[in-house]
């Protein structure tokens, strides 16, 4: 058995986002947010989920995620700033 490494889901989401596969990126970011227990990369992941929904044209689902960026995690790592 392998230990889960949630950061790999975040990186996979980045790859899918850059490739324009927004639905797959949303799945990867969702998996990261469901399993990650830390405080870093949360703002970044919610922001990128916002971008995915916004680029898919789903503004109703994107707006709450943008607000969520302001309330979760810490701005310690560069991607969260």
Short mmCIF file of N, CA and C in Angstrom, two decimals:
data_model
loop_
_atom_site.label_atom_id
_atom_site.label_comp_id
_atom_site.label_asym_id
_atom_site.label_seq_id
_atom_site.Cartn_x
_atom_site.Cartn_y
_atom_site.Cartn_z
N UNK A 1 0.84 -1.18 0.00
CA UNK A 1 0.00 0.00 0.00
C UNK A 1 0.88 1.24 0.00
N UNK A 2 0.38 2.27 -0.62
CA UNK A 2 1.10 3.53 -0.71
C UNK A 2 0.46 4.57 0.20
N UNK A 3 1.27 5.47 0.70
CA UNK A 3 0.75 6.59 1.48
C UNK A 3 0.19 7.64 0.53
N UNK A 4 -0.94 8.22 0.86
CA UNK A 4 -1.48 9.27 -0.02
C UNK A 4 -0.63 10.53 0.06
N UNK A 5 -0.42 11.15 -1.07
CA UNK A 5 0.32 12.41 -1.14
C UNK A 5 -0.60 13.41 -1.85
N UNK A 6 -1.42 14.15 -1.09
CA UNK A 6 -2.40 15.03 -1.70
C UNK A 6 -1.82 16.10 -2.62
N UNK A 7 -0.59 16.51 -2.37
CA UNK A 7 0.00 17.56 -3.20
C UNK A 7 0.10 17.11 -4.67
N UNK A 8 0.21 15.82 -4.90
CA UNK A 8 0.25 15.34 -6.28
C UNK A 8 -1.08 15.62 -7.00
N UNK A 9 -2.20 15.57 -6.27
CA UNK A 9 -3.49 15.92 -6.88
C UNK A 9 -3.51 17.40 -7.27
N UNK A 10 -2.90 18.24 -6.44
CA UNK A 10 -2.82 19.66 -6.76
C UNK A 10 -2.00 19.87 -8.03
N UNK A 11 -0.86 19.20 -8.12
CA UNK A 11 -0.02 19.31 -9.31
C UNK A 11 -0.72 18.77 -10.55
N UNK A 12 -1.44 17.67 -10.39
CA UNK A 12 -2.20 17.11 -11.51
C UNK A 12 -3.27 18.10 -11.97
N UNK A 13 -3.92 18.77 -11.02
CA UNK A 13 -4.89 19.80 -11.37
C UNK A 13 -4.25 20.92 -12.18
N UNK A 14 -3.04 21.32 -11.81
CA UNK A 14 -2.32 22.35 -12.56
C UNK A 14 -2.06 21.92 -14.00
N UNK A 15 -1.68 20.66 -14.16
CA UNK A 15 -1.40 20.14 -15.50
C UNK A 15 -2.67 20.17 -16.35
N UNK A 16 -3.78 19.69 -15.79
CA UNK A 16 -5.04 19.68 -16.54
C UNK A 16 -5.52 21.10 -16.84
N UNK A 17 -5.33 22.01 -15.91
CA UNK A 17 -5.72 23.40 -16.13
C UNK A 17 -4.93 24.00 -17.29
N UNK A 18 -3.63 23.75 -17.32
CA UNK A 18 -2.80 24.28 -18.39
C UNK A 18 -3.13 23.65 -19.74
N UNK A 19 -3.61 22.41 -19.72
CA UNK A 19 -3.98 21.74 -20.97
C UNK A 19 -5.39 22.10 -21.43
N UNK A 20 -6.11 22.86 -20.60
CA UNK A 20 -7.47 23.24 -20.96
C UNK A 20 -8.50 22.18 -20.66
N UNK A 21 -8.14 21.19 -19.86
CA UNK A 21 -9.06 20.12 -19.45
C UNK A 21 -9.64 20.50 -18.09
N UNK A 22 -10.56 21.45 -18.11
CA UNK A 22 -11.04 22.09 -16.89
C UNK A 22 -11.84 21.14 -15.99
N UNK A 23 -12.62 20.26 -16.56
CA UNK A 23 -13.39 19.31 -15.73
C UNK A 23 -12.46 18.36 -14.99
N UNK A 24 -11.43 17.89 -15.66
CA UNK A 24 -10.47 17.01 -15.00
C UNK A 24 -9.68 17.75 -13.94
N UNK A 25 -9.37 19.01 -14.21
CA UNK A 25 -8.66 19.83 -13.22
C UNK A 25 -9.52 20.02 -11.98
N UNK A 26 -10.81 20.26 -12.16
CA UNK A 26 -11.72 20.42 -11.03
C UNK A 26 -11.76 19.17 -10.17
N UNK A 27 -11.75 18.01 -10.80
CA UNK A 27 -11.74 16.75 -10.06
C UNK A 27 -10.46 16.61 -9.24
N UNK A 28 -9.33 16.93 -9.84
CA UNK A 28 -8.04 16.81 -9.13
C UNK A 28 -7.96 17.80 -7.96
N UNK A 29 -8.38 19.04 -8.19
CA UNK A 29 -8.37 20.03 -7.10
C UNK A 29 -9.34 19.63 -5.99
N UNK A 30 -10.48 19.09 -6.37
CA UNK A 30 -11.44 18.63 -5.36
C UNK A 30 -10.89 17.50 -4.52
N UNK A 31 -10.18 16.58 -5.16
CA UNK A 31 -9.54 15.48 -4.43
C UNK A 31 -8.48 16.01 -3.47
N UNK A 32 -7.71 16.98 -3.94
CA UNK A 32 -6.70 17.60 -3.07
C UNK A 32 -7.35 18.24 -1.85
N UNK A 33 -8.37 19.04 -2.08
CA UNK A 33 -9.03 19.74 -0.97
C UNK A 33 -9.71 18.78 -0.01
N UNK A 34 -10.16 17.64 -0.50
CA UNK A 34 -10.82 16.65 0.36
C UNK A 34 -9.84 15.89 1.23
N UNK A 35 -8.60 15.74 0.80
CA UNK A 35 -7.65 14.90 1.53
C UNK A 35 -6.55 15.68 2.24
N UNK A 36 -6.27 16.89 1.81
CA UNK A 36 -5.17 17.67 2.39
C UNK A 36 -5.59 18.25 3.73
N UNK A 37 -4.76 18.09 4.74
CA UNK A 37 -5.07 18.55 6.09
C UNK A 37 -4.29 19.80 6.50
N UNK A 38 -3.43 20.32 5.64
CA UNK A 38 -2.61 21.48 5.98
C UNK A 38 -3.31 22.80 5.68
N UNK A 39 -2.55 23.88 5.78
CA UNK A 39 -3.07 25.23 5.55
C UNK A 39 -2.50 25.88 4.29
N UNK A 40 -1.48 25.28 3.69
CA UNK A 40 -0.88 25.83 2.48
C UNK A 40 -1.58 25.30 1.25
N UNK A 41 -1.52 26.07 0.18
CA UNK A 41 -2.06 25.71 -1.14
C UNK A 41 -3.59 25.70 -1.19
N UNK A 42 -4.27 26.05 -0.12
CA UNK A 42 -5.73 26.09 -0.14
C UNK A 42 -6.24 27.27 -0.97
N UNK A 43 -5.69 28.45 -0.73
CA UNK A 43 -6.10 29.62 -1.50
C UNK A 43 -5.85 29.40 -2.98
N UNK A 44 -4.70 28.85 -3.30
CA UNK A 44 -4.32 28.57 -4.68
C UNK A 44 -5.29 27.59 -5.33
N UNK A 45 -5.65 26.54 -4.61
CA UNK A 45 -6.55 25.52 -5.18
C UNK A 45 -7.96 26.06 -5.40
N UNK A 46 -8.47 26.81 -4.44
CA UNK A 46 -9.79 27.41 -4.63
C UNK A 46 -9.79 28.43 -5.76
N UNK A 47 -8.72 29.19 -5.88
CA UNK A 47 -8.63 30.16 -6.97
C UNK A 47 -8.61 29.44 -8.32
N UNK A 48 -7.88 28.36 -8.40
CA UNK A 48 -7.81 27.62 -9.66
C UNK A 48 -9.13 26.91 -9.97
N UNK A 49 -9.86 26.48 -8.93
CA UNK A 49 -11.21 25.95 -9.16
C UNK A 49 -12.11 27.06 -9.70
N UNK A 50 -11.98 28.25 -9.13
CA UNK A 50 -12.72 29.41 -9.65
C UNK A 50 -12.43 29.60 -11.13
N UNK A 51 -11.14 29.59 -11.49
CA UNK A 51 -10.76 29.78 -12.88
C UNK A 51 -11.38 28.72 -13.80
N UNK A 52 -11.36 27.47 -13.34
CA UNK A 52 -11.92 26.38 -14.16
C UNK A 52 -13.40 26.61 -14.44
N UNK A 53 -14.17 26.91 -13.39
CA UNK A 53 -15.60 27.15 -13.58
C UNK A 53 -15.83 28.38 -14.44
N UNK A 54 -15.04 29.42 -14.22
CA UNK A 54 -15.20 30.65 -14.98
C UNK A 54 -14.90 30.41 -16.46
N UNK A 55 -13.83 29.66 -16.74
CA UNK A 55 -13.48 29.35 -18.13
C UNK A 55 -14.47 28.40 -18.78
N UNK A 56 -15.17 27.61 -17.97
CA UNK A 56 -16.24 26.74 -18.49
C UNK A 56 -17.54 27.53 -18.70
N UNK A 57 -17.56 28.79 -18.26
CA UNK A 57 -18.74 29.62 -18.43
C UNK A 57 -19.77 29.47 -17.33
N UNK A 58 -19.40 28.86 -16.22
CA UNK A 58 -20.32 28.63 -15.10
C UNK A 58 -20.04 29.66 -14.01
N UNK A 59 -20.52 30.89 -14.25
CA UNK A 59 -20.23 31.98 -13.33
C UNK A 59 -20.90 31.79 -11.97
N UNK A 60 -22.04 31.13 -11.94
CA UNK A 60 -22.75 30.91 -10.67
C UNK A 60 -21.93 30.04 -9.71
N UNK A 61 -21.22 29.07 -10.23
CA UNK A 61 -20.40 28.21 -9.38
C UNK A 61 -19.02 28.81 -9.11
N UNK A 62 -18.59 29.73 -9.96
CA UNK A 62 -17.26 30.30 -9.80
C UNK A 62 -17.20 31.38 -8.72
N UNK A 63 -18.21 32.22 -8.61
CA UNK A 63 -18.19 33.35 -7.67
C UNK A 63 -17.96 32.94 -6.21
N UNK A 64 -18.68 31.94 -5.67
CA UNK A 64 -18.44 31.56 -4.26
C UNK A 64 -17.01 31.08 -4.01
N UNK A 65 -16.39 30.47 -5.00
CA UNK A 65 -15.02 29.99 -4.84
C UNK A 65 -14.05 31.16 -4.72
N UNK A 66 -14.31 32.23 -5.46
CA UNK A 66 -13.46 33.40 -5.37
C UNK A 66 -13.57 34.04 -3.99
N UNK A 67 -14.75 34.05 -3.42
CA UNK A 67 -14.93 34.56 -2.06
C UNK A 67 -14.25 33.65 -1.04
N UNK A 68 -14.25 32.36 -1.32
CA UNK A 68 -13.65 31.38 -0.41
C UNK A 68 -12.14 31.58 -0.29
N UNK A 69 -11.52 32.05 -1.37
CA UNK A 69 -10.07 32.29 -1.37
C UNK A 69 -9.68 33.23 -0.23
N UNK A 70 -10.54 34.18 0.06
CA UNK A 70 -10.23 35.19 1.09
C UNK A 70 -10.32 34.64 2.50
N UNK A 71 -11.01 33.52 2.70
CA UNK A 71 -11.30 33.05 4.05
C UNK A 71 -10.56 31.79 4.47
N UNK A 72 -9.94 31.07 3.55
CA UNK A 72 -9.30 29.80 3.91
C UNK A 72 -7.78 29.91 3.90
N UNK A 73 -7.14 29.02 4.62
CA UNK A 73 -5.70 28.85 4.59
C UNK A 73 -4.90 30.05 5.03
N UNK A 74 -3.62 29.99 4.71
CA UNK A 74 -2.67 31.06 5.03
C UNK A 74 -1.95 31.47 3.76
N UNK A 75 -1.46 32.68 3.76
CA UNK A 75 -0.69 33.19 2.61
C UNK A 75 0.81 33.07 2.93
N UNK A 76 1.25 31.85 3.23
CA UNK A 76 2.66 31.62 3.56
C UNK A 76 3.47 31.31 2.31
N UNK A 77 2.98 30.40 1.50
CA UNK A 77 3.70 30.01 0.28
C UNK A 77 3.35 30.99 -0.84
N UNK A 78 4.24 31.09 -1.81
CA UNK A 78 4.10 32.08 -2.88
C UNK A 78 2.79 31.92 -3.66
N UNK A 79 2.37 30.71 -3.95
CA UNK A 79 1.17 30.51 -4.75
C UNK A 79 -0.11 30.95 -4.02
N UNK A 80 -0.07 31.03 -2.71
CA UNK A 80 -1.24 31.49 -1.95
C UNK A 80 -1.27 33.01 -1.79
N UNK A 81 -0.17 33.66 -2.09
CA UNK A 81 -0.12 35.12 -1.93
C UNK A 81 -0.79 35.78 -3.05
#
